[in-house]
Amino acid sequence: MVGEIYKKGEWFFLILLIALFSIFFLSELGFALTISPPRMELSGNPGTEVKGEITLFNEENEAKVLYSSIQNFEARGESGAPYFLPEKKDLATWITIEEQVSLNPGERKTIPFVVKIPQNAEPGGYFAAIFFGTAPPQVEGGQVSVSSKLGALILLRVAGEVEEKGGLLEFKTEKGRIYNSLPVVFVYRFFNDGGDRIKPEGEIRIKNVFGVTTAVLDANKGEGNVLPRSVRKLSAVWHTKNQKIGSLTKKEELAIFEKITREEGIKKGFFEKVKDQWNNFAFGPYQARLSLIYGSNNKKEEASYWFFIIPWQLLIVLILIFIVLGSLFYLGIKKYNRWIIKKAQQKSI
């Protein structure tokens, strides 16, 4: 998901779709069924059992018979989207859940499951998805068909000594260093060469040329995990002046992502841009400083990036206004001076 895709801003649309797929995981797919939670992070010791629950809700007006299936997954590419593996081993064989579930119209049912961790299980991260579909499980071309299935991601950590090896590869703005208005999208790439998932946490602090903090962004609002042996690209958006962490909910932030995606490629008129720049004014050089912590020992990663916001459309309008006002003031002064001279001449006569 890198390369030419990003150049036209299409990566943002793809990341939005991937986020909906991997986090909310197809909340409505082919049939009106809702599953919650869409993602579970579990942990346990070797030789123990870990219990969990999945809630299914049939939103249709007819009864449904659903079939369960389990598939391991791994990360491929930098988007964080899960790639489902054909091999039936590890976590996919440790989970026990009802194979068939019946739901009446409008019925909500909680389905328990158990993860039996073998005594000899190696410490580290294991990842699988529990699917529910309207047909018995089938594997198509080495990959689970999800055309009529709904799933919940299971991220299991088996306790023990696990090597934590990761770090920051890159931090920058998505479209170069020069912008004419907000929003500004920041992206960073994080690698994980360890044995378990890593969830970077932290902030992006934006300061103006005088060193004053202008905005503080959550560096991982979507709580994205970086799976072992992978690199993931994460993003944050500076969309309003004086933006602070917690000022928006996850749902509100997603709505802004969708708005930016809709407006990508749409050519706004000159005065529309002027209005946007006036309502959400930002001007000058800015420094964005990324500060992250990750892992059980709260390892730190930092990076900084300079960029510029030059609202040239608004500046042109303001300069023209100042020229007009200046000209009117100058003409007014000249007229006033002529009036004063004329009055003085009349008195001298």
Short mmCIF file of C-alpha atoms in Angstrom, two decimals:
data_model
loop_
_atom_site.label_atom_id
_atom_site.label_comp_id
_atom_site.label_asym_id
_atom_site.label_seq_id
_atom_site.Cartn_x
_atom_site.Cartn_y
_atom_site.Cartn_z
CA MET A 1 0.00 0.00 0.00
CA VAL A 2 2.86 2.34 -0.68
CA GLY A 3 4.44 4.03 -3.66
CA GLU A 4 2.31 5.63 -6.33
CA ILE A 5 -0.91 5.23 -4.35
CA TYR A 6 0.15 7.88 -1.88
CA LYS A 7 1.08 10.43 -4.54
CA LYS A 8 -2.52 11.19 -5.48
CA GLY A 9 -3.91 11.04 -1.98
CA GLU A 10 -5.60 7.71 -2.71
CA TRP A 11 -3.76 6.10 0.22
CA PHE A 12 -6.00 7.96 2.63
CA PHE A 13 -9.09 6.41 1.09
CA LEU A 14 -7.49 2.96 1.20
CA ILE A 15 -6.45 3.36 4.83
CA LEU A 16 -10.00 4.39 5.70
CA LEU A 17 -11.35 1.23 4.06
CA ILE A 18 -8.70 -0.88 5.75
CA ALA A 19 -9.49 0.66 9.12
CA LEU A 20 -13.14 -0.21 8.64
CA PHE A 21 -12.13 -3.74 7.64
CA SER A 22 -9.54 -4.53 10.30
CA ILE A 23 -10.94 -2.60 13.27
CA PHE A 24 -14.69 -2.59 12.78
CA PHE A 25 -14.28 -5.65 10.59
CA LEU A 26 -17.18 -5.50 8.24
CA SER A 27 -19.96 -4.57 10.67
CA GLU A 28 -22.47 -5.10 7.86
CA LEU A 29 -21.50 -7.50 5.10
CA GLY A 30 -23.99 -8.98 2.68
CA PHE A 31 -26.53 -9.59 5.44
CA ALA A 32 -27.69 -7.50 8.37
CA LEU A 33 -25.62 -9.00 11.15
CA THR A 34 -23.63 -7.16 13.81
CA ILE A 35 -20.77 -8.66 15.80
CA SER A 36 -19.16 -7.18 18.89
CA PRO A 37 -16.53 -6.58 19.98
CA PRO A 38 -14.82 -6.43 16.59
CA ARG A 39 -11.40 -6.94 18.17
CA MET A 40 -10.26 -8.61 21.38
CA GLU A 41 -6.81 -8.47 22.97
CA LEU A 42 -6.28 -11.45 25.29
CA SER A 43 -3.39 -12.81 27.30
CA GLY A 44 -2.67 -15.98 29.22
CA ASN A 45 0.03 -18.33 30.50
CA PRO A 46 1.03 -21.60 28.80
CA GLY A 47 -1.17 -24.48 29.96
CA THR A 48 -4.13 -22.24 30.92
CA GLU A 49 -7.52 -21.45 29.44
CA VAL A 50 -8.67 -17.96 28.43
CA LYS A 51 -12.39 -17.35 28.06
CA GLY A 52 -14.14 -14.76 25.94
CA GLU A 53 -17.51 -13.85 24.49
CA ILE A 54 -18.79 -12.65 21.13
CA THR A 55 -22.21 -11.06 20.75
CA LEU A 56 -24.19 -11.55 17.54
CA PHE A 57 -27.23 -9.48 16.57
CA ASN A 58 -29.54 -10.50 13.74
CA GLU A 59 -30.96 -7.28 12.30
CA GLU A 60 -33.05 -8.98 9.64
CA ASN A 61 -36.72 -9.97 9.77
CA GLU A 62 -36.00 -13.64 9.20
CA ALA A 63 -34.19 -16.32 11.17
CA LYS A 64 -30.56 -17.06 10.39
CA VAL A 65 -28.36 -20.10 10.84
CA LEU A 66 -24.69 -19.09 11.14
CA TYR A 67 -21.60 -21.27 10.90
CA SER A 68 -18.36 -20.48 12.69
CA SER A 69 -14.84 -20.83 11.36
CA ILE A 70 -11.41 -19.81 12.62
CA GLN A 71 -8.43 -18.63 10.62
CA ASN A 72 -4.99 -17.37 11.57
CA PHE A 73 -3.82 -14.11 10.08
CA GLU A 74 -0.67 -12.06 9.69
CA ALA A 75 0.21 -8.57 8.49
CA ARG A 76 1.15 -7.98 4.87
CA GLY A 77 1.96 -4.57 3.47
CA GLU A 78 1.98 -1.46 5.64
CA SER A 79 -1.74 -0.86 5.99
CA GLY A 80 -2.40 -3.15 8.95
CA ALA A 81 -4.99 -5.18 7.01
CA PRO A 82 -5.05 -8.85 8.10
CA TYR A 83 -4.05 -11.53 5.60
CA PHE A 84 -5.71 -14.85 6.42
CA LEU A 85 -3.57 -17.97 6.28
CA PRO A 86 -4.64 -21.40 5.05
CA GLU A 87 -2.64 -23.35 7.66
CA LYS A 88 -4.72 -24.67 10.53
CA LYS A 89 -2.29 -24.45 13.45
CA ASP A 90 -1.48 -22.53 16.65
CA LEU A 91 -4.28 -20.17 17.73
CA ALA A 92 -6.71 -21.40 15.07
CA THR A 93 -6.57 -24.85 16.71
CA TRP A 94 -6.63 -23.59 20.30
CA ILE A 95 -10.03 -21.85 20.06
CA THR A 96 -13.20 -23.78 20.82
CA ILE A 97 -16.57 -22.21 19.88
CA GLU A 98 -20.03 -23.38 18.80
CA GLU A 99 -19.93 -24.56 15.21
CA GLN A 100 -23.50 -23.53 14.46
CA VAL A 101 -25.65 -20.72 15.85
CA SER A 102 -29.34 -20.02 15.23
CA LEU A 103 -30.68 -16.47 15.52
CA ASN A 104 -34.32 -15.47 15.39
CA PRO A 105 -35.34 -12.16 13.77
CA GLY A 106 -34.04 -9.29 15.92
CA GLU A 107 -32.36 -11.69 18.35
CA ARG A 108 -29.13 -10.86 20.14
CA LYS A 109 -27.08 -13.80 21.39
CA THR A 110 -23.80 -14.02 23.30
CA ILE A 111 -21.53 -16.86 22.16
CA PRO A 112 -18.79 -17.99 24.58
CA PHE A 113 -15.47 -19.34 23.40
CA VAL A 114 -12.40 -20.80 25.08
CA VAL A 115 -8.74 -20.51 24.14
CA LYS A 116 -6.80 -23.52 25.44
CA ILE A 117 -3.14 -22.53 25.44
CA PRO A 118 -0.87 -25.60 25.23
CA GLN A 119 1.69 -26.13 27.96
CA ASN A 120 4.48 -26.00 25.40
CA ALA A 121 3.26 -22.83 23.65
CA GLU A 122 6.08 -20.40 22.93
CA PRO A 123 5.71 -16.95 24.52
CA GLY A 124 4.70 -14.23 22.08
CA GLY A 125 1.83 -13.07 19.93
CA TYR A 126 -0.73 -15.24 18.13
CA PHE A 127 -3.46 -13.85 15.87
CA ALA A 128 -6.68 -15.31 14.48
CA ALA A 129 -10.19 -14.33 13.46
CA ILE A 130 -13.45 -16.00 14.45
CA PHE A 131 -15.85 -15.84 11.49
CA PHE A 132 -19.60 -16.29 11.33
CA GLY A 133 -21.22 -16.87 7.96
CA THR A 134 -24.40 -18.12 6.36
CA ALA A 135 -22.64 -21.07 4.73
CA PRO A 136 -20.38 -23.78 6.15
CA PRO A 137 -16.71 -22.74 6.20
CA GLN A 138 -14.80 -23.05 2.95
CA VAL A 139 -11.30 -22.14 1.93
CA GLU A 140 -10.91 -20.59 -1.52
CA GLY A 141 -7.46 -20.39 -3.09
CA GLY A 142 -5.60 -20.49 0.22
CA GLN A 143 -7.60 -17.63 1.68
CA VAL A 144 -10.84 -17.63 3.65
CA SER A 145 -13.70 -16.22 1.62
CA VAL A 146 -15.18 -13.25 3.47
CA SER A 147 -17.82 -12.38 0.88
CA SER A 148 -20.58 -13.56 3.21
CA LYS A 149 -18.83 -13.69 6.57
CA LEU A 150 -18.43 -11.43 9.53
CA GLY A 151 -15.49 -11.73 11.90
CA ALA A 152 -13.86 -10.65 15.14
CA LEU A 153 -10.09 -10.41 15.45
CA ILE A 154 -8.45 -12.26 18.36
CA LEU A 155 -5.00 -11.00 19.40
CA LEU A 156 -3.52 -13.37 22.00
CA ARG A 157 -0.36 -12.78 24.01
CA VAL A 158 1.18 -15.88 25.59
CA ALA A 159 3.05 -14.78 28.69
CA GLY A 160 6.76 -15.26 29.04
CA GLU A 161 10.00 -13.68 27.94
CA VAL A 162 9.48 -12.20 24.49
CA GLU A 163 12.03 -10.18 22.55
CA GLU A 164 10.74 -6.65 21.93
CA LYS A 165 12.46 -5.16 18.95
CA GLY A 166 10.96 -2.28 17.05
CA GLY A 167 11.35 1.34 16.20
CA LEU A 168 10.50 4.33 14.07
CA LEU A 169 11.51 4.30 10.42
CA GLU A 170 10.09 7.58 9.13
CA PHE A 171 8.02 10.60 10.16
CA LYS A 172 6.77 13.28 7.79
CA THR A 173 3.72 15.07 6.41
CA GLU A 174 1.76 13.24 3.75
CA LYS A 175 2.08 15.81 0.94
CA GLY A 176 5.45 17.48 1.26
CA ARG A 177 6.45 20.46 3.35
CA ILE A 178 4.29 23.29 1.97
CA TYR A 179 0.51 23.63 2.50
CA ASN A 180 -1.93 26.45 1.88
CA SER A 181 -4.37 25.47 4.64
CA LEU A 182 -5.37 22.83 7.16
CA PRO A 183 -5.83 19.87 7.35
CA VAL A 184 -2.29 18.49 7.43
CA VAL A 185 -1.88 14.71 7.53
CA PHE A 186 1.14 13.28 9.37
CA VAL A 187 2.35 9.75 8.67
CA TYR A 188 4.96 7.59 10.36
CA ARG A 189 6.23 4.09 9.71
CA PHE A 190 6.95 1.75 12.61
CA PHE A 191 8.67 -1.64 12.35
CA ASN A 192 8.34 -4.66 14.62
CA ASP A 193 11.00 -7.39 14.53
CA GLY A 194 10.00 -8.83 17.90
CA GLY A 195 7.86 -11.78 18.88
CA ASP A 196 4.63 -9.99 19.81
CA ARG A 197 2.46 -7.12 18.64
CA ILE A 198 3.47 -3.55 19.44
CA LYS A 199 1.01 -0.74 20.00
CA PRO A 200 2.82 2.62 19.79
CA GLU A 201 1.34 5.34 21.98
CA GLY A 202 2.15 9.01 22.20
CA GLU A 203 1.58 12.42 20.70
CA ILE A 204 2.49 14.76 17.88
CA ARG A 205 3.12 18.24 19.31
CA ILE A 206 3.02 21.09 16.81
CA LYS A 207 4.82 24.36 17.62
CA ASN A 208 4.97 27.61 15.71
CA VAL A 209 8.15 29.56 14.89
CA PHE A 210 8.12 31.17 18.36
CA GLY A 211 8.10 27.78 20.09
CA VAL A 212 4.47 28.08 21.23
CA THR A 213 2.44 24.86 21.11
CA THR A 214 -0.33 25.24 18.55
CA ALA A 215 -1.84 21.74 18.61
CA VAL A 216 -1.33 18.31 20.20
CA LEU A 217 -2.44 15.21 18.29
CA ASP A 218 -2.91 11.62 19.41
CA ALA A 219 -0.27 9.66 17.50
CA ASN A 220 -2.34 6.45 17.44
CA LYS A 221 -5.99 7.41 17.77
CA GLY A 222 -7.14 4.14 16.21
CA GLU A 223 -5.04 2.04 18.64
CA GLY A 224 -3.39 0.25 15.74
CA ASN A 225 -1.09 -2.69 16.47
CA VAL A 226 2.13 -3.45 14.59
CA LEU A 227 2.30 -7.22 14.23
CA PRO A 228 5.57 -9.17 14.41
CA ARG A 229 7.83 -9.14 11.34
CA SER A 230 6.00 -6.24 9.75
CA VAL A 231 6.06 -2.50 9.13
CA ARG A 232 2.92 -0.44 9.61
CA LYS A 233 2.10 3.04 8.42
CA LEU A 234 0.07 5.07 10.92
CA SER A 235 -1.37 8.55 10.55
CA ALA A 236 -2.75 11.52 12.45
CA VAL A 237 -4.53 14.64 11.20
CA TRP A 238 -4.17 18.25 12.27
CA HIS A 239 -7.56 19.55 11.18
CA THR A 240 -8.41 22.50 13.44
CA LYS A 241 -6.43 25.25 15.12
CA ASN A 242 -5.81 24.73 18.85
CA GLN A 243 -6.54 21.01 18.46
CA LYS A 244 -5.77 18.97 21.57
CA ILE A 245 -5.81 15.28 22.51
CA GLY A 246 -9.28 14.27 23.65
CA SER A 247 -10.99 17.16 21.90
CA LEU A 248 -12.54 14.67 19.48
CA THR A 249 -13.90 11.17 19.96
CA LYS A 250 -12.77 8.28 17.79
CA LYS A 251 -16.08 8.51 15.89
CA GLU A 252 -15.67 12.25 15.27
CA GLU A 253 -12.10 11.73 14.06
CA LEU A 254 -13.29 9.04 11.64
CA ALA A 255 -15.93 11.46 10.34
CA ILE A 256 -13.18 14.00 9.63
CA PHE A 257 -11.16 11.29 7.84
CA GLU A 258 -14.21 10.59 5.68
CA LYS A 259 -14.70 14.30 4.97
CA ILE A 260 -11.08 14.70 3.91
CA THR A 261 -11.41 11.62 1.70
CA ARG A 262 -14.58 12.97 0.04
CA GLU A 263 -12.95 16.33 -0.62
CA GLU A 264 -9.72 14.81 -1.95
CA GLY A 265 -9.38 15.78 -5.59
CA ILE A 266 -12.34 18.18 -5.50
CA LYS A 267 -11.28 21.56 -6.84
CA LYS A 268 -12.49 24.32 -4.59
CA GLY A 269 -13.05 27.81 -5.88
CA PHE A 270 -10.71 30.64 -4.92
CA PHE A 271 -13.11 32.23 -2.44
CA GLU A 272 -14.05 28.85 -0.95
CA LYS A 273 -10.39 28.39 -0.10
CA VAL A 274 -10.22 31.92 1.30
CA LYS A 275 -13.19 31.14 3.55
CA ASP A 276 -11.59 27.91 4.79
CA GLN A 277 -8.29 29.66 5.47
CA TRP A 278 -10.02 32.46 7.37
CA ASN A 279 -12.14 30.13 9.51
CA ASN A 280 -9.20 27.84 10.30
CA PHE A 281 -6.26 30.22 10.14
CA ALA A 282 -2.70 28.89 10.25
CA PHE A 283 0.37 30.66 8.88
CA GLY A 284 4.13 30.28 8.95
CA PRO A 285 6.70 27.59 9.65
CA TYR A 286 5.76 24.87 12.13
CA GLN A 287 7.65 22.06 13.79
CA ALA A 288 5.90 18.74 14.45
CA ARG A 289 7.56 16.58 17.12
CA LEU A 290 6.54 12.93 17.39
CA SER A 291 7.01 11.26 20.80
CA LEU A 292 6.19 7.56 21.15
CA ILE A 293 6.44 4.89 23.81
CA TYR A 294 6.00 1.16 23.19
CA GLY A 295 6.57 -2.22 24.73
CA SER A 296 6.48 -3.47 28.31
CA ASN A 297 9.47 -1.30 29.24
CA ASN A 298 8.03 1.87 27.67
CA LYS A 299 10.81 2.32 25.18
CA LYS A 300 10.89 5.77 23.58
CA GLU A 301 11.11 6.97 19.98
CA GLU A 302 11.20 10.62 18.88
CA ALA A 303 11.39 12.49 15.60
CA SER A 304 10.68 16.00 14.33
CA TYR A 305 9.66 17.55 11.03
CA TRP A 306 9.45 21.15 9.78
CA PHE A 307 6.71 22.24 7.39
CA PHE A 308 5.07 25.46 6.21
CA ILE A 309 1.51 26.71 5.89
CA ILE A 310 1.15 29.65 3.52
CA PRO A 311 -2.51 30.61 2.94
CA TRP A 312 -1.69 32.55 -0.23
CA GLN A 313 -5.30 32.92 -1.39
CA LEU A 314 -6.24 34.61 1.89
CA LEU A 315 -3.04 36.70 1.82
CA ILE A 316 -3.87 37.99 -1.66
CA VAL A 317 -7.34 39.05 -0.51
CA LEU A 318 -5.97 40.73 2.62
CA ILE A 319 -3.28 42.54 0.63
CA LEU A 320 -5.89 43.80 -1.84
CA ILE A 321 -8.09 44.95 1.03
CA PHE A 322 -5.16 46.80 2.62
CA ILE A 323 -4.30 48.38 -0.74
CA VAL A 324 -7.89 49.56 -1.21
CA LEU A 325 -8.15 50.85 2.36
CA GLY A 326 -4.72 52.46 2.07
CA SER A 327 -5.68 54.13 -1.20
CA LEU A 328 -8.94 55.41 0.26
CA PHE A 329 -7.08 56.71 3.31
CA TYR A 330 -4.48 58.40 1.10
CA LEU A 331 -7.13 60.01 -1.10
CA GLY A 332 -9.05 61.08 1.99
CA ILE A 333 -5.96 62.72 3.47
CA LYS A 334 -5.23 64.52 0.19
CA LYS A 335 -8.81 65.74 -0.01
CA TYR A 336 -8.72 66.86 3.61
CA ASN A 337 -5.42 68.71 3.03
CA ARG A 338 -6.86 70.52 -0.01
CA TRP A 339 -9.89 71.48 2.09
CA ILE A 340 -7.64 72.83 4.85
CA ILE A 341 -5.56 74.82 2.35
CA LYS A 342 -8.70 76.19 0.73
CA LYS A 343 -10.13 77.24 4.12
CA ALA A 344 -6.85 78.89 5.01
CA GLN A 345 -6.76 80.79 1.72
CA GLN A 346 -10.33 82.00 2.23
CA LYS A 347 -9.47 83.33 5.69
CA SER A 348 -6.40 85.16 4.40
CA ILE A 349 -8.49 86.94 1.79
#
